[in-house]
Amino acid sequence: MTMFLLDGGPVAPDAPVTRTGGTPLAPAGTLWPACAACAAPLQFLAHIRLGDLPGHTTPAPGVLALFMCANRPGQCTQWSPTAGGNLALLLPDGGLEPVPAPDGVDRELLGLGAVRAAVPARTAPGTATILGRFGGSPDWLQCDETPSCPTCAQPMVFTVELAEGPDPVTAMNFGSGRAYVHSCTPCGRAALLWQC
Ligand SMILES: [Zn+2]
Ligand SMILES: [Zn+2]
């Protein structure tokens, strides 16, 4: 069954809830990740608690921490699940701490500028902004691009789809498209790609 993630309004930047924007949470000692293409810090997009998604059937719900390159001129193949212009981490849900920002980096490149709770709902009320959806199958804008797990080579499992968000200034940039996150729980891997 398809369900929605609705805009739940502002929330603290380091809140341990499903949200877009704010500060990444990760195991202690985690360094802020860098873009594999340009080597500059990635921008943090979202913290997704899989245990918050009703009907999610992975044996051990974890947390997705999603990042993407926002550095100019924006030619780091950010849409690709494998090029390194984005990063999706599948982390344990618990014992996570805010990841310190790297020194001397433009804060505007590290976050979205607004932090919004993303609340699961079975239906989308007419006035609520949809931040994403999960369950069912991906709503591909282009052809099916289900990624293979980089560890076991099996097709990864569709986990959550993200929209850009309501604010044109602080939105995630998917080229006016949608992002798709897949995961392989046994291998502890996740992958982010987007289409427009
Ligand atoms: Zn880059
Ligand atoms: Zn795997």
GROMACS .gro file of C-alpha atoms and ligand atoms in nm:
model
  198
    1MET     CA    1   0.000   0.000   0.000
    2THR     CA    2   0.123   0.346  -0.083
    3MET     CA    3   0.144   0.592   0.203
    4PHE     CA    4   0.249   0.954   0.222
    5LEU     CA    5   0.497   1.161   0.413
    6LEU     CA    6   0.332   1.495   0.488
    7ASP     CA    7   0.486   1.823   0.590
    8GLY     CA    8   0.454   1.830   0.970
    9GLY     CA    9   0.589   2.183   1.006
   10PRO     CA   10   0.909   2.314   1.163
   11VAL     CA   11   1.109   2.092   1.396
   12ALA     CA   12   1.444   2.127   1.575
   13PRO     CA   13   1.747   2.083   1.345
   14ASP     CA   14   1.879   1.785   1.542
   15ALA     CA   15   1.545   1.625   1.634
   16PRO     CA   16   1.566   1.243   1.617
   17VAL     CA   17   1.253   1.228   1.402
   18THR     CA   18   1.185   1.178   1.034
   19ARG     CA   19   1.254   1.518   0.880
   20THR     CA   20   1.397   1.700   0.582
   21GLY     CA   21   1.681   1.944   0.649
   22GLY     CA   22   1.866   2.010   0.971
   23THR     CA   23   2.167   1.826   1.102
   24PRO     CA   24   2.262   1.468   1.020
   25LEU     CA   25   2.267   1.216   1.305
   26ALA     CA   26   2.518   0.932   1.286
   27PRO     CA   27   2.730   0.712   1.514
   28ALA     CA   28   2.982   0.906   1.724
   29GLY     CA   29   3.299   0.989   1.534
   30THR     CA   30   3.132   1.003   1.193
   31LEU     CA   31   3.289   1.269   0.973
   32TRP     CA   32   3.078   1.489   0.748
   33PRO     CA   33   3.077   1.309   0.409
   34ALA     CA   34   3.235   1.457   0.099
   35CYS     CA   35   3.130   1.439  -0.266
   36ALA     CA   36   3.322   1.168  -0.449
   37ALA     CA   37   3.325   1.384  -0.763
   38CYS     CA   38   3.433   1.731  -0.638
   39ALA     CA   39   3.562   1.638  -0.289
   40ALA     CA   40   3.368   1.923  -0.123
   41PRO     CA   41   3.120   1.849   0.159
   42LEU     CA   42   2.783   1.708   0.061
   43GLN     CA   43   2.459   1.881   0.158
   44PHE     CA   44   2.239   1.700   0.412
   45LEU     CA   45   1.888   1.632   0.278
   46ALA     CA   46   1.690   1.414   0.515
   47HIS     CA   47   1.678   1.189   0.819
   48ILE     CA   48   1.428   0.905   0.765
   49ARG     CA   49   1.343   0.668   1.051
   50LEU     CA   50   1.229   0.348   0.882
   51GLY     CA   51   1.055   0.245   1.204
   52ASP     CA   52   0.826   0.548   1.153
   53LEU     CA   53   0.699   0.410   0.824
   54PRO     CA   54   0.401   0.184   0.902
   55GLY     CA   55   0.417  -0.144   0.719
   56HIS     CA   56   0.788  -0.122   0.658
   57THR     CA   57   0.894  -0.482   0.674
   58THR     CA   58   1.270  -0.478   0.712
   59PRO     CA   59   1.375  -0.703   1.000
   60ALA     CA   60   1.569  -0.431   1.178
   61PRO     CA   61   1.438  -0.082   1.109
   62GLY     CA   62   1.717   0.168   1.079
   63VAL     CA   63   1.767   0.526   0.977
   64LEU     CA   64   1.839   0.666   0.635
   65ALA     CA   65   2.074   0.965   0.625
   66LEU     CA   66   2.058   1.124   0.280
   67PHE     CA   67   2.312   1.365   0.132
   68MET     CA   68   2.367   1.524  -0.208
   69CYS     CA   69   2.626   1.755  -0.363
   70ALA     CA   70   2.510   2.119  -0.380
   71ASN     CA   71   2.846   2.267  -0.475
   72ARG     CA   72   2.885   2.480  -0.785
   73PRO     CA   73   2.874   2.436  -1.075
   74GLY     CA   74   2.656   2.134  -1.001
   75GLN     CA   75   2.816   1.886  -1.236
   76CYS     CA   76   2.873   1.597  -0.998
   77THR     CA   77   2.614   1.360  -1.149
   78GLN     CA   78   2.399   1.406  -0.842
   79TRP     CA   79   2.113   1.198  -0.987
   80SER     CA   80   2.316   0.879  -1.009
   81PRO     CA   81   2.299   0.606  -0.743
   82THR     CA   82   2.663   0.514  -0.806
   83ALA     CA   83   2.861   0.823  -0.919
   84GLY     CA   84   2.926   0.957  -0.568
   85GLY     CA   85   2.746   1.292  -0.618
   86ASN     CA   86   2.503   1.180  -0.349
   87LEU     CA   87   2.515   0.947  -0.051
   88ALA     CA   88   2.253   0.734   0.126
   89LEU     CA   89   2.357   0.577   0.456
   90LEU     CA   90   2.158   0.304   0.631
   91LEU     CA   91   2.236   0.343   1.001
   92PRO     CA   92   2.120   0.173   1.321
   93ASP     CA   93   1.831   0.355   1.490
   94GLY     CA   94   1.976   0.448   1.825
   95GLY     CA   95   2.290   0.597   1.973
   96LEU     CA   96   2.316   0.854   1.695
   97GLU     CA   97   2.470   1.196   1.751
   98PRO     CA   98   2.478   1.520   1.549
   99VAL     CA   99   2.760   1.514   1.296
  100PRO     CA  100   2.987   1.818   1.341
  101ALA     CA  101   3.006   2.048   1.040
  102PRO     CA  102   3.345   2.060   0.869
  103ASP     CA  103   3.555   2.368   0.948
  104GLY     CA  104   3.543   2.670   0.723
  105VAL     CA  105   3.258   2.555   0.502
  106ASP     CA  106   2.970   2.772   0.382
  107ARG     CA  107   2.681   2.667   0.609
  108GLU     CA  108   2.433   2.733   0.332
  109LEU     CA  109   2.583   2.449   0.133
  110LEU     CA  110   2.551   2.205   0.425
  111GLY     CA  111   2.177   2.225   0.485
  112LEU     CA  112   1.846   2.304   0.321
  113GLY     CA  113   1.772   2.622   0.515
  114ALA     CA  114   1.444   2.489   0.655
  115VAL     CA  115   1.375   2.186   0.873
  116ARG     CA  116   1.042   2.011   0.836
  117ALA     CA  117   0.902   1.707   1.013
  118ALA     CA  118   0.783   1.440   0.769
  119VAL     CA  119   0.478   1.267   0.912
  120PRO     CA  120   0.338   0.937   0.774
  121ALA     CA  121  -0.027   0.937   0.670
  122ARG     CA  122  -0.254   0.695   0.487
  123THR     CA  123  -0.415   0.967   0.281
  124ALA     CA  124  -0.302   1.308   0.171
  125PRO     CA  125  -0.534   1.583   0.300
  126GLY     CA  126  -0.597   1.847   0.038
  127THR     CA  127  -0.406   2.120   0.216
  128ALA     CA  128  -0.099   1.924   0.331
  129THR     CA  129   0.223   1.937   0.138
  130ILE     CA  130   0.349   1.595   0.036
  131LEU     CA  131   0.719   1.550   0.111
  132GLY     CA  132   0.733   1.192  -0.008
  133ARG     CA  133   0.572   0.851  -0.020
  134PHE     CA  134   0.658   0.493   0.064
  135GLY     CA  135   0.514   0.146   0.030
  136GLY     CA  136   0.400   0.001  -0.299
  137SER     CA  137   0.636   0.056  -0.586
  138PRO     CA  138   0.829   0.360  -0.707
  139ASP     CA  139   0.637   0.612  -0.914
  140TRP     CA  140   0.908   0.640  -1.181
  141LEU     CA  141   0.912   0.955  -1.393
  142GLN     CA  142   1.142   0.783  -1.641
  143CYS     CA  143   1.218   0.414  -1.686
  144ASP     CA  144   1.263   0.170  -1.397
  145GLU     CA  145   1.610   0.228  -1.254
  146THR     CA  146   1.602  -0.008  -0.957
  147PRO     CA  147   1.965  -0.015  -0.840
  148SER     CA  148   2.162  -0.328  -0.758
  149CYS     CA  149   2.312  -0.364  -0.413
  150PRO     CA  150   2.683  -0.278  -0.429
  151THR     CA  151   2.756  -0.558  -0.184
  152CYS     CA  152   2.539  -0.856  -0.290
  153ALA     CA  153   2.444  -0.742  -0.645
  154GLN     CA  154   2.074  -0.823  -0.586
  155PRO     CA  155   1.805  -0.568  -0.679
  156MET     CA  156   1.757  -0.327  -0.391
  157VAL     CA  157   1.420  -0.281  -0.220
  158PHE     CA  158   1.222   0.039  -0.278
  159THR     CA  159   1.215   0.221   0.054
  160VAL     CA  160   1.100   0.582   0.018
  161GLU     CA  161   1.040   0.844  -0.249
  162LEU     CA  162   1.101   1.214  -0.187
  163ALA     CA  163   0.957   1.528  -0.343
  164GLU     CA  164   1.154   1.849  -0.352
  165GLY     CA  165   0.948   2.015  -0.080
  166PRO     CA  166   0.728   2.323  -0.068
  167ASP     CA  167   0.976   2.606  -0.045
  168PRO     CA  168   1.152   2.706  -0.369
  169VAL     CA  169   1.442   2.858  -0.176
  170THR     CA  170   1.510   2.570   0.058
  171ALA     CA  171   1.387   2.274  -0.147
  172MET     CA  172   1.590   1.968  -0.223
  173ASN     CA  173   1.707   1.997  -0.582
  174PHE     CA  174   1.594   1.703  -0.793
  175GLY     CA  175   1.564   1.906  -1.114
  176SER     CA  176   1.190   1.948  -1.044
  177GLY     CA  177   1.170   1.568  -1.025
  178ARG     CA  178   1.162   1.305  -0.751
  179ALA     CA  179   1.422   1.109  -0.561
  180TYR     CA  180   1.401   0.735  -0.494
  181VAL     CA  181   1.576   0.558  -0.209
  182HIS     CA  182   1.631   0.184  -0.219
  183SER     CA  183   1.794  -0.032   0.044
  184CYS     CA  184   1.936  -0.377   0.109
  185THR     CA  185   1.886  -0.442   0.479
  186PRO     CA  186   2.095  -0.764   0.503
  187CYS     CA  187   2.395  -0.576   0.359
  188GLY     CA  188   2.325  -0.249   0.542
  189ARG     CA  189   2.333  -0.054   0.216
  190ALA     CA  190   2.111   0.219   0.069
  191ALA     CA  191   2.113   0.408  -0.262
  192LEU     CA  192   1.967   0.744  -0.369
  193LEU     CA  193   1.883   0.837  -0.727
  194TRP     CA  194   1.653   1.089  -0.884
  195GLN     CA  195   1.466   1.146  -1.209
  196CYS     CA  196   1.305   1.449  -1.366
  197ZN      ZN  197   3.031   1.746  -0.595
  198ZN      ZN  198   2.284  -0.650  -0.055
   0.00000   0.00000   0.00000
